[in-house]
């Protein structure tokens, strides 16, 4: 166990200048939320802490990649995610850009990006970008696929198939502007959603790994991010 940990540490130190350029702006506007055993979600705040002292069990660096790594064993869902702040509204212009790599998994589903809302109680995320091992949407089956899962209050869930999981790195841009949400993958606009019903929400982005899905599930999942930045109205 010691040798792999030392190897990861050496790789992280060698890649530190690149990591600082690729992530520091985003990390300074993020909290890391992750699980520790049976405890609740904890937060680690600040770019210096996240770059210098990653949580090796869940969140670490391999070369240029910031890696989220989780194992789900049953009903309990796990998470290791960067929670962007401050919050904003969908009437304004706000976006997140990431260059990512998703590994296939034995799990049925995992979430790798979210548009979430802040409330005093637990709420369903308005938007999750997921990887699905197999998902049926409108009578068609999609395997090893990226799917957008929207939630619109009384209307419930609305699932949109996006693209097959890329084998390597891909670019994702998620925009909220003038009560519309735009999903752009590899510079191609793949979906636009009217979200005027979210007007009162205080929103934020999340990037990382959440072992979602309502059924008991078993297996590991890993997401790599090599670039991350936010563009928030009033916060250039």
mmCIF file of C-alpha atoms in Angstrom:
data_model
loop_
_atom_site.group_PDB
_atom_site.id
_atom_site.type_symbol
_atom_site.label_atom_id
_atom_site.label_comp_id
_atom_site.label_asym_id
_atom_site.label_seq_id
_atom_site.Cartn_x
_atom_site.Cartn_y
_atom_site.Cartn_z
ATOM 1 C CA UNK A 1 0.000 0.000 0.000
ATOM 2 C CA UNK A 2 2.842 2.399 0.839
ATOM 3 C CA UNK A 3 4.497 2.174 -2.595
ATOM 4 C CA UNK A 4 1.380 3.161 -4.595
ATOM 5 C CA UNK A 5 0.747 6.057 -2.202
ATOM 6 C CA UNK A 6 4.324 7.294 -2.609
ATOM 7 C CA UNK A 7 4.014 6.969 -6.385
ATOM 8 C CA UNK A 8 0.849 9.066 -6.353
ATOM 9 C CA UNK A 9 2.572 11.668 -4.172
ATOM 10 C CA UNK A 10 5.558 11.926 -6.541
ATOM 11 C CA UNK A 11 3.289 12.233 -9.584
ATOM 12 C CA UNK A 12 1.288 14.945 -7.845
ATOM 13 C CA UNK A 13 4.407 16.936 -6.950
ATOM 14 C CA UNK A 14 5.729 16.709 -10.505
ATOM 15 C CA UNK A 15 2.420 17.857 -11.943
ATOM 16 C CA UNK A 16 1.791 20.583 -9.337
ATOM 17 C CA UNK A 17 2.425 23.622 -11.609
ATOM 18 C CA UNK A 18 0.043 22.220 -14.226
ATOM 19 C CA UNK A 19 -2.553 21.394 -11.594
ATOM 20 C CA UNK A 20 -2.341 24.891 -10.145
ATOM 21 C CA UNK A 21 -3.012 26.420 -13.577
ATOM 22 C CA UNK A 22 -5.781 23.980 -14.481
ATOM 23 C CA UNK A 23 -7.666 23.960 -11.167
ATOM 24 C CA UNK A 24 -6.637 26.695 -8.759
ATOM 25 C CA UNK A 25 -9.187 29.245 -9.964
ATOM 26 C CA UNK A 26 -11.981 26.703 -9.610
ATOM 27 C CA UNK A 27 -10.746 25.204 -6.334
ATOM 28 C CA UNK A 28 -10.662 28.621 -4.693
ATOM 29 C CA UNK A 29 -14.416 28.787 -5.400
ATOM 30 C CA UNK A 30 -15.193 25.230 -4.282
ATOM 31 C CA UNK A 31 -15.674 23.011 -1.271
ATOM 32 C CA UNK A 32 -14.781 19.331 -1.460
ATOM 33 C CA UNK A 33 -17.643 17.226 -0.086
ATOM 34 C CA UNK A 34 -16.948 13.560 0.618
ATOM 35 C CA UNK A 35 -17.878 10.601 2.813
ATOM 36 C CA UNK A 36 -15.807 9.296 5.711
ATOM 37 C CA UNK A 37 -16.938 5.832 6.776
ATOM 38 C CA UNK A 38 -20.445 6.068 8.229
ATOM 39 C CA UNK A 39 -20.163 9.783 8.975
ATOM 40 C CA UNK A 40 -22.061 12.520 7.155
ATOM 41 C CA UNK A 41 -20.608 14.611 4.341
ATOM 42 C CA UNK A 42 -17.610 16.719 5.351
ATOM 43 C CA UNK A 43 -16.246 19.842 3.675
ATOM 44 C CA UNK A 44 -12.665 20.792 2.901
ATOM 45 C CA UNK A 45 -12.357 24.392 1.742
ATOM 46 C CA UNK A 46 -9.729 26.357 -0.141
ATOM 47 C CA UNK A 47 -7.463 25.825 -3.139
ATOM 48 C CA UNK A 48 -4.248 25.556 -1.107
ATOM 49 C CA UNK A 49 -5.685 22.746 1.011
ATOM 50 C CA UNK A 50 -7.172 20.844 -1.912
ATOM 51 C CA UNK A 51 -4.035 21.062 -4.063
ATOM 52 C CA UNK A 52 -1.561 20.264 -1.301
ATOM 53 C CA UNK A 53 -3.473 17.821 0.883
ATOM 54 C CA UNK A 54 -5.930 15.831 -1.236
ATOM 55 C CA UNK A 55 -8.036 13.185 0.506
ATOM 56 C CA UNK A 56 -6.218 10.174 -0.937
ATOM 57 C CA UNK A 57 -9.033 7.664 -0.439
ATOM 58 C CA UNK A 58 -11.556 9.635 -2.466
ATOM 59 C CA UNK A 59 -9.878 12.549 -4.208
ATOM 60 C CA UNK A 60 -6.295 12.517 -5.464
ATOM 61 C CA UNK A 61 -4.059 13.404 -8.404
ATOM 62 C CA UNK A 62 -2.531 11.155 -11.082
ATOM 63 C CA UNK A 63 -0.383 13.172 -13.476
ATOM 64 C CA UNK A 64 -2.591 15.979 -14.852
ATOM 65 C CA UNK A 65 -5.826 14.400 -13.578
ATOM 66 C CA UNK A 66 -7.777 15.231 -10.472
ATOM 67 C CA UNK A 67 -9.403 11.871 -9.670
ATOM 68 C CA UNK A 68 -12.600 11.036 -7.804
ATOM 69 C CA UNK A 69 -12.641 7.371 -6.755
ATOM 70 C CA UNK A 70 -15.462 5.593 -4.891
ATOM 71 C CA UNK A 71 -16.819 2.129 -4.159
ATOM 72 C CA UNK A 72 -20.499 1.496 -3.431
ATOM 73 C CA UNK A 73 -21.471 -1.524 -1.359
ATOM 74 C CA UNK A 74 -25.248 -1.766 -1.135
ATOM 75 C CA UNK A 75 -27.913 0.902 -0.645
ATOM 76 C CA UNK A 76 -25.736 3.655 0.836
ATOM 77 C CA UNK A 77 -24.753 6.188 -1.807
ATOM 78 C CA UNK A 78 -21.269 7.719 -1.773
ATOM 79 C CA UNK A 79 -19.995 11.054 -2.997
ATOM 80 C CA UNK A 80 -16.774 12.986 -3.560
ATOM 81 C CA UNK A 81 -17.628 16.273 -5.251
ATOM 82 C CA UNK A 82 -16.447 19.843 -5.657
ATOM 83 C CA UNK A 83 -19.277 22.151 -4.610
ATOM 84 C CA UNK A 84 -19.010 25.539 -6.348
ATOM 85 C CA UNK A 85 -19.898 28.746 -4.531
ATOM 86 C CA UNK A 86 -21.316 31.429 -4.362
ATOM 87 C CA UNK A 87 -24.851 30.588 -5.518
ATOM 88 C CA UNK A 88 -26.546 32.212 -8.502
ATOM 89 C CA UNK A 89 -29.862 32.278 -10.391
ATOM 90 C CA UNK A 90 -30.752 30.847 -13.797
ATOM 91 C CA UNK A 91 -31.833 34.298 -15.006
ATOM 92 C CA UNK A 92 -28.141 35.292 -15.040
ATOM 93 C CA UNK A 93 -25.241 33.916 -17.112
ATOM 94 C CA UNK A 94 -23.196 31.254 -15.340
ATOM 95 C CA UNK A 95 -21.232 28.281 -16.619
ATOM 96 C CA UNK A 96 -18.830 25.495 -15.789
ATOM 97 C CA UNK A 97 -16.260 24.032 -18.178
ATOM 98 C CA UNK A 98 -14.412 20.771 -17.613
ATOM 99 C CA UNK A 99 -12.188 18.381 -19.523
ATOM 100 C CA UNK A 100 -12.995 14.942 -18.150
ATOM 101 C CA UNK A 101 -12.554 11.204 -18.514
ATOM 102 C CA UNK A 102 -15.151 8.682 -17.328
ATOM 103 C CA UNK A 103 -14.377 5.014 -16.750
ATOM 104 C CA UNK A 104 -17.021 2.348 -17.352
ATOM 105 C CA UNK A 105 -18.228 0.769 -14.117
ATOM 106 C CA UNK A 106 -19.940 -2.281 -12.682
ATOM 107 C CA UNK A 107 -22.445 0.135 -11.158
ATOM 108 C CA UNK A 108 -25.703 0.803 -12.955
ATOM 109 C CA UNK A 109 -25.263 4.577 -12.729
ATOM 110 C CA UNK A 110 -23.086 7.365 -11.436
ATOM 111 C CA UNK A 111 -23.381 11.155 -11.567
ATOM 112 C CA UNK A 112 -20.367 13.219 -12.673
ATOM 113 C CA UNK A 113 -21.762 16.784 -12.838
ATOM 114 C CA UNK A 114 -24.752 18.564 -11.311
ATOM 115 C CA UNK A 115 -26.656 21.804 -11.272
ATOM 116 C CA UNK A 116 -27.900 21.805 -7.682
ATOM 117 C CA UNK A 117 -30.024 24.185 -5.608
ATOM 118 C CA UNK A 118 -29.452 25.464 -2.083
ATOM 119 C CA UNK A 119 -32.231 24.875 0.454
ATOM 120 C CA UNK A 120 -32.624 24.383 4.193
ATOM 121 C CA UNK A 121 -33.747 20.799 3.562
ATOM 122 C CA UNK A 122 -32.759 18.008 1.216
ATOM 123 C CA UNK A 123 -34.033 18.511 -2.330
ATOM 124 C CA UNK A 124 -33.771 16.672 -5.623
ATOM 125 C CA UNK A 125 -31.038 18.125 -7.876
ATOM 126 C CA UNK A 126 -32.588 20.097 -10.755
ATOM 127 C CA UNK A 127 -30.023 18.558 -13.135
ATOM 128 C CA UNK A 128 -27.640 15.623 -12.960
ATOM 129 C CA UNK A 129 -25.332 14.536 -15.770
ATOM 130 C CA UNK A 130 -24.969 10.780 -15.399
ATOM 131 C CA UNK A 131 -23.275 7.748 -16.855
ATOM 132 C CA UNK A 132 -25.702 4.871 -17.394
ATOM 133 C CA UNK A 133 -24.740 1.245 -17.920
ATOM 134 C CA UNK A 134 -28.144 0.697 -19.504
ATOM 135 C CA UNK A 135 -31.089 3.066 -19.585
ATOM 136 C CA UNK A 136 -34.419 2.911 -21.382
ATOM 137 C CA UNK A 137 -35.754 6.309 -22.478
ATOM 138 C CA UNK A 138 -38.934 6.695 -24.549
ATOM 139 C CA UNK A 139 -38.855 3.039 -25.532
ATOM 140 C CA UNK A 140 -35.225 2.996 -26.687
ATOM 141 C CA UNK A 141 -32.358 1.364 -24.776
ATOM 142 C CA UNK A 142 -29.053 3.225 -24.357
ATOM 143 C CA UNK A 143 -25.955 1.381 -23.171
ATOM 144 C CA UNK A 144 -22.734 2.914 -21.806
ATOM 145 C CA UNK A 145 -24.296 6.331 -22.333
ATOM 146 C CA UNK A 146 -24.250 9.864 -20.949
ATOM 147 C CA UNK A 147 -27.694 11.042 -19.861
ATOM 148 C CA UNK A 148 -29.076 14.351 -18.529
ATOM 149 C CA UNK A 149 -31.614 13.926 -15.703
ATOM 150 C CA UNK A 150 -33.755 17.061 -15.193
ATOM 151 C CA UNK A 151 -36.196 17.503 -12.325
ATOM 152 C CA UNK A 152 -39.052 19.995 -12.730
ATOM 153 C CA UNK A 153 -41.061 20.102 -9.505
ATOM 154 C CA UNK A 154 -44.586 18.773 -10.083
ATOM 155 C CA UNK A 155 -43.633 17.500 -13.552
ATOM 156 C CA UNK A 156 -41.080 15.092 -12.119
ATOM 157 C CA UNK A 157 -38.064 13.698 -13.957
ATOM 158 C CA UNK A 158 -37.176 14.280 -17.592
ATOM 159 C CA UNK A 159 -34.295 12.167 -18.971
ATOM 160 C CA UNK A 160 -32.388 13.133 -22.113
ATOM 161 C CA UNK A 161 -29.878 10.793 -23.826
ATOM 162 C CA UNK A 162 -26.767 12.771 -24.809
ATOM 163 C CA UNK A 163 -23.906 10.764 -26.360
ATOM 164 C CA UNK A 164 -22.169 7.395 -25.891
ATOM 165 C CA UNK A 165 -19.446 7.552 -23.241
ATOM 166 C CA UNK A 166 -16.242 8.781 -24.923
ATOM 167 C CA UNK A 167 -13.271 6.421 -24.617
ATOM 168 C CA UNK A 168 -10.895 9.218 -23.637
ATOM 169 C CA UNK A 169 -11.013 12.861 -22.605
ATOM 170 C CA UNK A 170 -13.977 14.997 -23.580
ATOM 171 C CA UNK A 171 -14.997 18.603 -23.003
ATOM 172 C CA UNK A 172 -18.219 19.557 -21.275
ATOM 173 C CA UNK A 173 -19.726 23.021 -20.929
ATOM 174 C CA UNK A 174 -22.867 23.533 -18.865
ATOM 175 C CA UNK A 175 -24.435 26.983 -19.246
ATOM 176 C CA UNK A 176 -27.355 28.636 -17.479
ATOM 177 C CA UNK A 177 -28.549 31.827 -19.179
ATOM 178 C CA UNK A 178 -31.879 33.669 -19.326
ATOM 179 C CA UNK A 179 -33.840 30.724 -17.857
ATOM 180 C CA UNK A 180 -32.309 28.239 -20.296
ATOM 181 C CA UNK A 181 -29.777 25.478 -19.625
ATOM 182 C CA UNK A 182 -27.382 24.502 -22.433
ATOM 183 C CA UNK A 183 -25.349 21.289 -22.483
ATOM 184 C CA UNK A 184 -22.348 21.341 -24.823
ATOM 185 C CA UNK A 185 -20.158 18.256 -25.309
ATOM 186 C CA UNK A 186 -16.974 18.458 -27.400
ATOM 187 C CA UNK A 187 -18.087 21.869 -28.708
ATOM 188 C CA UNK A 188 -21.426 20.493 -29.947
ATOM 189 C CA UNK A 189 -24.699 21.720 -28.453
ATOM 190 C CA UNK A 190 -26.535 18.518 -27.524
ATOM 191 C CA UNK A 191 -29.487 19.860 -25.520
ATOM 192 C CA UNK A 192 -31.300 23.041 -24.457
ATOM 193 C CA UNK A 193 -33.825 22.981 -21.594
ATOM 194 C CA UNK A 194 -36.314 25.683 -20.572
ATOM 195 C CA UNK A 195 -35.928 26.134 -16.801
ATOM 196 C CA UNK A 196 -38.118 29.145 -16.099
ATOM 197 C CA UNK A 197 -39.625 27.111 -13.253
ATOM 198 C CA UNK A 198 -36.261 27.317 -11.477
ATOM 199 C CA UNK A 199 -36.365 31.134 -11.283
ATOM 200 C CA UNK A 200 -36.419 31.250 -7.475
ATOM 201 C CA UNK A 201 -33.655 28.677 -6.999
ATOM 202 C CA UNK A 202 -30.265 29.573 -5.563
ATOM 203 C CA UNK A 203 -28.109 27.358 -7.777
ATOM 204 C CA UNK A 204 -24.552 26.077 -7.884
ATOM 205 C CA UNK A 205 -22.469 23.574 -9.850
ATOM 206 C CA UNK A 206 -21.030 20.285 -8.593
ATOM 207 C CA UNK A 207 -18.323 18.273 -10.352
ATOM 208 C CA UNK A 208 -16.982 14.901 -9.304
ATOM 209 C CA UNK A 209 -18.549 11.548 -8.509
ATOM 210 C CA UNK A 210 -21.822 10.543 -6.867
ATOM 211 C CA UNK A 211 -22.827 6.880 -6.877
ATOM 212 C CA UNK A 212 -26.480 7.633 -7.599
ATOM 213 C CA UNK A 213 -29.265 5.173 -8.362
ATOM 214 C CA UNK A 214 -32.043 4.013 -6.031
ATOM 215 C CA UNK A 215 -31.382 0.272 -5.992
ATOM 216 C CA UNK A 216 -28.666 -1.473 -3.993
ATOM 217 C CA UNK A 217 -25.547 -1.488 -6.128
ATOM 218 C CA UNK A 218 -22.035 -2.871 -5.851
ATOM 219 C CA UNK A 219 -18.832 -1.786 -7.549
ATOM 220 C CA UNK A 220 -16.313 0.991 -8.036
ATOM 221 C CA UNK A 221 -16.387 4.109 -10.177
ATOM 222 C CA UNK A 222 -13.714 6.617 -11.124
ATOM 223 C CA UNK A 223 -13.844 10.033 -12.785
ATOM 224 C CA UNK A 224 -10.799 12.034 -13.895
ATOM 225 C CA UNK A 225 -10.788 15.805 -14.448
ATOM 226 C CA UNK A 226 -7.846 17.548 -16.087
ATOM 227 C CA UNK A 227 -9.293 21.055 -16.373
ATOM 228 C CA UNK A 228 -12.029 22.870 -14.478
ATOM 229 C CA UNK A 229 -13.198 26.456 -14.473
ATOM 230 C CA UNK A 230 -16.294 28.451 -13.622
ATOM 231 C CA UNK A 231 -17.543 31.631 -15.263
ATOM 232 C CA UNK A 232 -19.994 33.361 -12.918
ATOM 233 C CA UNK A 233 -21.786 36.604 -13.672
ATOM 234 C CA UNK A 234 -20.206 39.288 -11.542
ATOM 235 C CA UNK A 235 -17.314 36.928 -10.630
ATOM 236 C CA UNK A 236 -14.942 36.869 -13.662
#
